[in-house]
């Protein structure tokens, strides 16, 4: 019974991350298309002039810069379209920035051991859905609101490690629940696929 709850929690967490990543890709595509359309619209008008409600770029230098920018954004859009078509968003559990820091430890002012500790902590998660008729959450994970003790039902192969009744393991640390902040975190920590 407990093993299926763990598997369900993992499956839901992975699916939620996948769906969030896809939604971010769709949002990225909309943003890139909008930006590309605006730049193309302004590039169609000669420098320093107006055509209808559209104003051209004030100088040839700015126009040349926007032409280069259009090429970069078009390449980014092609990459986003490729990822969407493949149905494979880029997901780095633990964060892309922290993963990059592994190759630049000195610049990040980290030792390999410090980096590993942060990496392991960022990739660790524990989740379970609450049940309305069960006190303190559900039977897999429960947090006692009075003293903050956390108890976890261990899967059958690990029941011999239980330190509480009914195959439960009570953590040495406590946790006091608070409502999560109201924000939507992107899987890549807010970094767009390419600079906009």
mmCIF file of C-alpha atoms in Angstrom:
data_model
loop_
_atom_site.group_PDB
_atom_site.id
_atom_site.type_symbol
_atom_site.label_atom_id
_atom_site.label_comp_id
_atom_site.label_asym_id
_atom_site.label_seq_id
_atom_site.Cartn_x
_atom_site.Cartn_y
_atom_site.Cartn_z
ATOM 1 C CA UNK A 1 0.000 0.000 0.000
ATOM 2 C CA UNK A 2 2.689 2.495 0.912
ATOM 3 C CA UNK A 3 4.797 1.736 -2.175
ATOM 4 C CA UNK A 4 1.953 2.661 -4.521
ATOM 5 C CA UNK A 5 1.506 5.977 -2.705
ATOM 6 C CA UNK A 6 5.200 6.765 -3.145
ATOM 7 C CA UNK A 7 5.027 5.814 -6.816
ATOM 8 C CA UNK A 8 1.903 7.935 -7.283
ATOM 9 C CA UNK A 9 3.555 10.944 -5.668
ATOM 10 C CA UNK A 10 6.630 10.620 -7.879
ATOM 11 C CA UNK A 11 4.548 10.137 -11.013
ATOM 12 C CA UNK A 12 2.402 13.187 -10.246
ATOM 13 C CA UNK A 13 5.436 15.338 -9.436
ATOM 14 C CA UNK A 14 7.182 14.368 -12.675
ATOM 15 C CA UNK A 15 4.031 14.905 -14.747
ATOM 16 C CA UNK A 16 3.413 18.293 -13.099
ATOM 17 C CA UNK A 17 6.988 19.366 -13.896
ATOM 18 C CA UNK A 18 6.620 18.177 -17.501
ATOM 19 C CA UNK A 19 3.316 20.050 -17.972
ATOM 20 C CA UNK A 20 4.749 23.210 -16.401
ATOM 21 C CA UNK A 21 7.769 23.015 -18.700
ATOM 22 C CA UNK A 22 5.554 22.640 -21.757
ATOM 23 C CA UNK A 23 3.417 25.613 -20.692
ATOM 24 C CA UNK A 24 6.612 27.643 -20.327
ATOM 25 C CA UNK A 25 7.694 26.618 -23.829
ATOM 26 C CA UNK A 26 4.324 27.679 -25.256
ATOM 27 C CA UNK A 27 4.640 31.022 -23.445
ATOM 28 C CA UNK A 28 8.191 31.423 -24.741
ATOM 29 C CA UNK A 29 6.967 30.763 -28.293
ATOM 30 C CA UNK A 30 4.231 33.407 -27.986
ATOM 31 C CA UNK A 31 6.705 35.957 -26.627
ATOM 32 C CA UNK A 32 9.266 35.259 -29.365
ATOM 33 C CA UNK A 33 6.666 35.442 -32.138
ATOM 34 C CA UNK A 34 5.364 38.760 -30.793
ATOM 35 C CA UNK A 35 8.863 40.249 -30.553
ATOM 36 C CA UNK A 36 9.858 39.002 -34.017
ATOM 37 C CA UNK A 37 6.678 40.417 -35.560
ATOM 38 C CA UNK A 38 7.284 43.826 -33.972
ATOM 39 C CA UNK A 39 10.908 43.978 -35.166
ATOM 40 C CA UNK A 40 9.914 42.908 -38.712
ATOM 41 C CA UNK A 41 7.185 45.517 -38.770
ATOM 42 C CA UNK A 42 9.630 48.283 -37.875
ATOM 43 C CA UNK A 43 12.323 46.957 -40.258
ATOM 44 C CA UNK A 44 9.824 47.260 -43.140
ATOM 45 C CA UNK A 45 9.808 51.051 -42.665
ATOM 46 C CA UNK A 46 12.831 53.079 -43.843
ATOM 47 C CA UNK A 47 15.096 54.675 -41.228
ATOM 48 C CA UNK A 48 13.794 57.880 -39.690
ATOM 49 C CA UNK A 49 10.390 57.756 -41.371
ATOM 50 C CA UNK A 50 6.837 56.642 -40.608
ATOM 51 C CA UNK A 51 4.470 54.412 -42.515
ATOM 52 C CA UNK A 52 0.953 54.451 -41.124
ATOM 53 C CA UNK A 53 1.258 53.992 -37.375
ATOM 54 C CA UNK A 54 4.654 52.290 -37.607
ATOM 55 C CA UNK A 55 7.877 54.199 -37.106
ATOM 56 C CA UNK A 56 11.162 53.033 -38.599
ATOM 57 C CA UNK A 57 14.331 52.832 -36.545
ATOM 58 C CA UNK A 58 15.963 56.248 -36.021
ATOM 59 C CA UNK A 59 19.441 55.306 -37.298
ATOM 60 C CA UNK A 60 21.077 52.817 -39.630
ATOM 61 C CA UNK A 61 23.195 51.513 -36.740
ATOM 62 C CA UNK A 62 20.117 50.691 -34.650
ATOM 63 C CA UNK A 63 18.448 49.146 -37.709
ATOM 64 C CA UNK A 64 21.513 46.903 -38.290
ATOM 65 C CA UNK A 65 21.503 45.917 -34.604
ATOM 66 C CA UNK A 66 17.811 44.966 -34.794
ATOM 67 C CA UNK A 67 18.466 42.894 -37.938
ATOM 68 C CA UNK A 68 21.067 40.894 -36.003
ATOM 69 C CA UNK A 69 18.670 40.637 -33.083
ATOM 70 C CA UNK A 70 16.002 39.300 -35.442
ATOM 71 C CA UNK A 71 18.355 36.528 -36.564
ATOM 72 C CA UNK A 72 19.080 35.526 -32.946
ATOM 73 C CA UNK A 73 15.399 35.524 -32.011
ATOM 74 C CA UNK A 74 14.493 33.530 -35.138
ATOM 75 C CA UNK A 75 17.059 30.880 -34.183
ATOM 76 C CA UNK A 76 15.646 30.798 -30.651
ATOM 77 C CA UNK A 77 12.123 30.412 -32.009
ATOM 78 C CA UNK A 78 13.257 27.519 -34.204
ATOM 79 C CA UNK A 79 14.730 25.798 -31.116
ATOM 80 C CA UNK A 80 11.523 26.338 -29.122
ATOM 81 C CA UNK A 81 9.435 24.995 -32.020
ATOM 82 C CA UNK A 82 11.718 21.944 -32.237
ATOM 83 C CA UNK A 83 11.315 21.232 -28.506
ATOM 84 C CA UNK A 84 7.535 21.618 -28.690
ATOM 85 C CA UNK A 85 7.282 19.352 -31.753
ATOM 86 C CA UNK A 86 9.416 16.709 -30.030
ATOM 87 C CA UNK A 87 7.399 17.040 -26.806
ATOM 88 C CA UNK A 88 10.660 17.230 -24.871
ATOM 89 C CA UNK A 89 11.077 20.333 -22.760
ATOM 90 C CA UNK A 90 14.440 20.823 -21.091
ATOM 91 C CA UNK A 91 14.083 20.046 -17.391
ATOM 92 C CA UNK A 92 16.962 20.122 -14.939
ATOM 93 C CA UNK A 93 15.859 18.922 -11.527
ATOM 94 C CA UNK A 94 17.904 21.019 -9.152
ATOM 95 C CA UNK A 95 18.180 23.950 -11.516
ATOM 96 C CA UNK A 96 20.095 24.716 -14.680
ATOM 97 C CA UNK A 97 22.125 27.490 -13.006
ATOM 98 C CA UNK A 98 23.369 25.168 -10.268
ATOM 99 C CA UNK A 99 24.189 22.513 -12.880
ATOM 100 C CA UNK A 100 26.279 25.074 -14.817
ATOM 101 C CA UNK A 101 28.049 26.111 -11.618
ATOM 102 C CA UNK A 102 29.547 22.606 -11.435
ATOM 103 C CA UNK A 103 31.831 23.484 -14.346
ATOM 104 C CA UNK A 104 32.741 26.905 -12.926
ATOM 105 C CA UNK A 105 33.262 26.256 -9.211
ATOM 106 C CA UNK A 106 35.824 29.026 -8.743
ATOM 107 C CA UNK A 107 33.571 31.662 -10.333
ATOM 108 C CA UNK A 108 30.668 30.447 -8.161
ATOM 109 C CA UNK A 109 32.944 30.555 -5.087
ATOM 110 C CA UNK A 110 32.169 26.916 -4.247
ATOM 111 C CA UNK A 111 34.186 23.813 -3.502
ATOM 112 C CA UNK A 112 33.123 20.560 -5.098
ATOM 113 C CA UNK A 113 31.801 19.315 -1.739
ATOM 114 C CA UNK A 114 29.758 22.506 -1.207
ATOM 115 C CA UNK A 115 28.372 22.261 -4.721
ATOM 116 C CA UNK A 116 27.453 18.581 -4.203
ATOM 117 C CA UNK A 117 25.673 19.410 -0.941
ATOM 118 C CA UNK A 118 23.601 22.129 -2.628
ATOM 119 C CA UNK A 119 22.911 19.917 -5.656
ATOM 120 C CA UNK A 120 21.686 17.017 -3.534
ATOM 121 C CA UNK A 121 19.536 19.333 -1.400
ATOM 122 C CA UNK A 122 17.899 20.968 -4.464
ATOM 123 C CA UNK A 123 17.090 17.597 -6.043
ATOM 124 C CA UNK A 124 15.563 16.135 -2.903
ATOM 125 C CA UNK A 125 11.822 16.423 -2.545
ATOM 126 C CA UNK A 126 9.113 14.736 -0.575
ATOM 127 C CA UNK A 127 5.458 14.939 -1.507
ATOM 128 C CA UNK A 128 2.118 13.311 -0.845
ATOM 129 C CA UNK A 129 -1.466 14.367 -1.436
ATOM 130 C CA UNK A 130 -3.596 15.036 1.609
ATOM 131 C CA UNK A 131 -6.731 13.059 2.394
ATOM 132 C CA UNK A 132 -9.741 14.779 3.936
ATOM 133 C CA UNK A 133 -10.630 12.045 6.419
ATOM 134 C CA UNK A 134 -7.090 11.415 7.711
ATOM 135 C CA UNK A 135 -5.648 13.459 10.580
ATOM 136 C CA UNK A 136 -2.494 15.469 9.843
ATOM 137 C CA UNK A 137 -2.374 14.907 6.072
ATOM 138 C CA UNK A 138 -2.404 11.300 4.932
ATOM 139 C CA UNK A 139 -1.142 7.896 5.979
ATOM 140 C CA UNK A 140 2.101 8.137 3.979
ATOM 141 C CA UNK A 141 3.393 11.440 5.359
ATOM 142 C CA UNK A 142 1.955 13.259 8.333
ATOM 143 C CA UNK A 143 2.974 16.412 10.154
ATOM 144 C CA UNK A 144 1.622 16.922 13.649
ATOM 145 C CA UNK A 145 0.679 20.625 13.810
ATOM 146 C CA UNK A 146 1.100 20.764 17.599
ATOM 147 C CA UNK A 147 4.799 19.886 17.782
ATOM 148 C CA UNK A 148 5.867 19.702 14.110
ATOM 149 C CA UNK A 149 6.939 16.042 14.191
ATOM 150 C CA UNK A 150 7.044 14.402 10.790
ATOM 151 C CA UNK A 151 6.268 10.702 10.389
ATOM 152 C CA UNK A 152 6.699 8.712 7.178
ATOM 153 C CA UNK A 153 5.323 5.253 6.398
ATOM 154 C CA UNK A 154 8.214 3.192 5.095
ATOM 155 C CA UNK A 155 7.839 0.856 2.100
ATOM 156 C CA UNK A 156 7.767 -2.841 3.003
ATOM 157 C CA UNK A 157 11.476 -3.537 2.270
ATOM 158 C CA UNK A 158 12.468 -0.758 4.717
ATOM 159 C CA UNK A 159 9.996 -1.472 7.530
ATOM 160 C CA UNK A 160 12.757 -2.934 9.686
ATOM 161 C CA UNK A 161 14.124 0.645 10.013
ATOM 162 C CA UNK A 162 10.896 1.944 11.574
ATOM 163 C CA UNK A 163 11.245 3.799 14.870
ATOM 164 C CA UNK A 164 7.502 4.376 15.443
ATOM 165 C CA UNK A 165 4.429 2.105 15.455
ATOM 166 C CA UNK A 166 2.843 0.681 12.248
ATOM 167 C CA UNK A 167 5.999 0.788 10.095
ATOM 168 C CA UNK A 168 6.507 4.513 10.478
ATOM 169 C CA UNK A 169 9.744 6.429 10.730
ATOM 170 C CA UNK A 170 9.660 9.609 12.816
ATOM 171 C CA UNK A 171 12.173 12.215 11.649
ATOM 172 C CA UNK A 172 14.532 13.730 14.212
ATOM 173 C CA UNK A 173 13.814 17.241 12.934
ATOM 174 C CA UNK A 174 10.496 19.074 13.017
ATOM 175 C CA UNK A 175 8.681 21.080 10.385
ATOM 176 C CA UNK A 176 6.056 23.757 10.822
ATOM 177 C CA UNK A 177 3.797 24.124 7.818
ATOM 178 C CA UNK A 178 3.145 27.506 6.316
ATOM 179 C CA UNK A 179 1.259 28.389 3.154
ATOM 180 C CA UNK A 180 3.418 28.452 0.019
ATOM 181 C CA UNK A 181 4.167 31.818 -1.612
ATOM 182 C CA UNK A 182 1.766 32.741 -4.409
ATOM 183 C CA UNK A 183 4.050 32.605 -7.417
ATOM 184 C CA UNK A 184 4.686 30.362 -10.380
ATOM 185 C CA UNK A 185 8.257 29.189 -10.679
ATOM 186 C CA UNK A 186 9.572 28.285 -14.078
ATOM 187 C CA UNK A 187 11.506 25.004 -14.259
ATOM 188 C CA UNK A 188 14.544 26.871 -15.526
ATOM 189 C CA UNK A 189 14.316 29.435 -12.672
ATOM 190 C CA UNK A 190 12.855 32.183 -14.835
ATOM 191 C CA UNK A 191 15.554 32.156 -17.475
ATOM 192 C CA UNK A 192 14.133 32.343 -21.013
ATOM 193 C CA UNK A 193 15.528 29.938 -23.575
ATOM 194 C CA UNK A 194 17.283 32.870 -25.213
ATOM 195 C CA UNK A 195 17.705 36.519 -24.318
ATOM 196 C CA UNK A 196 14.727 38.710 -25.171
#
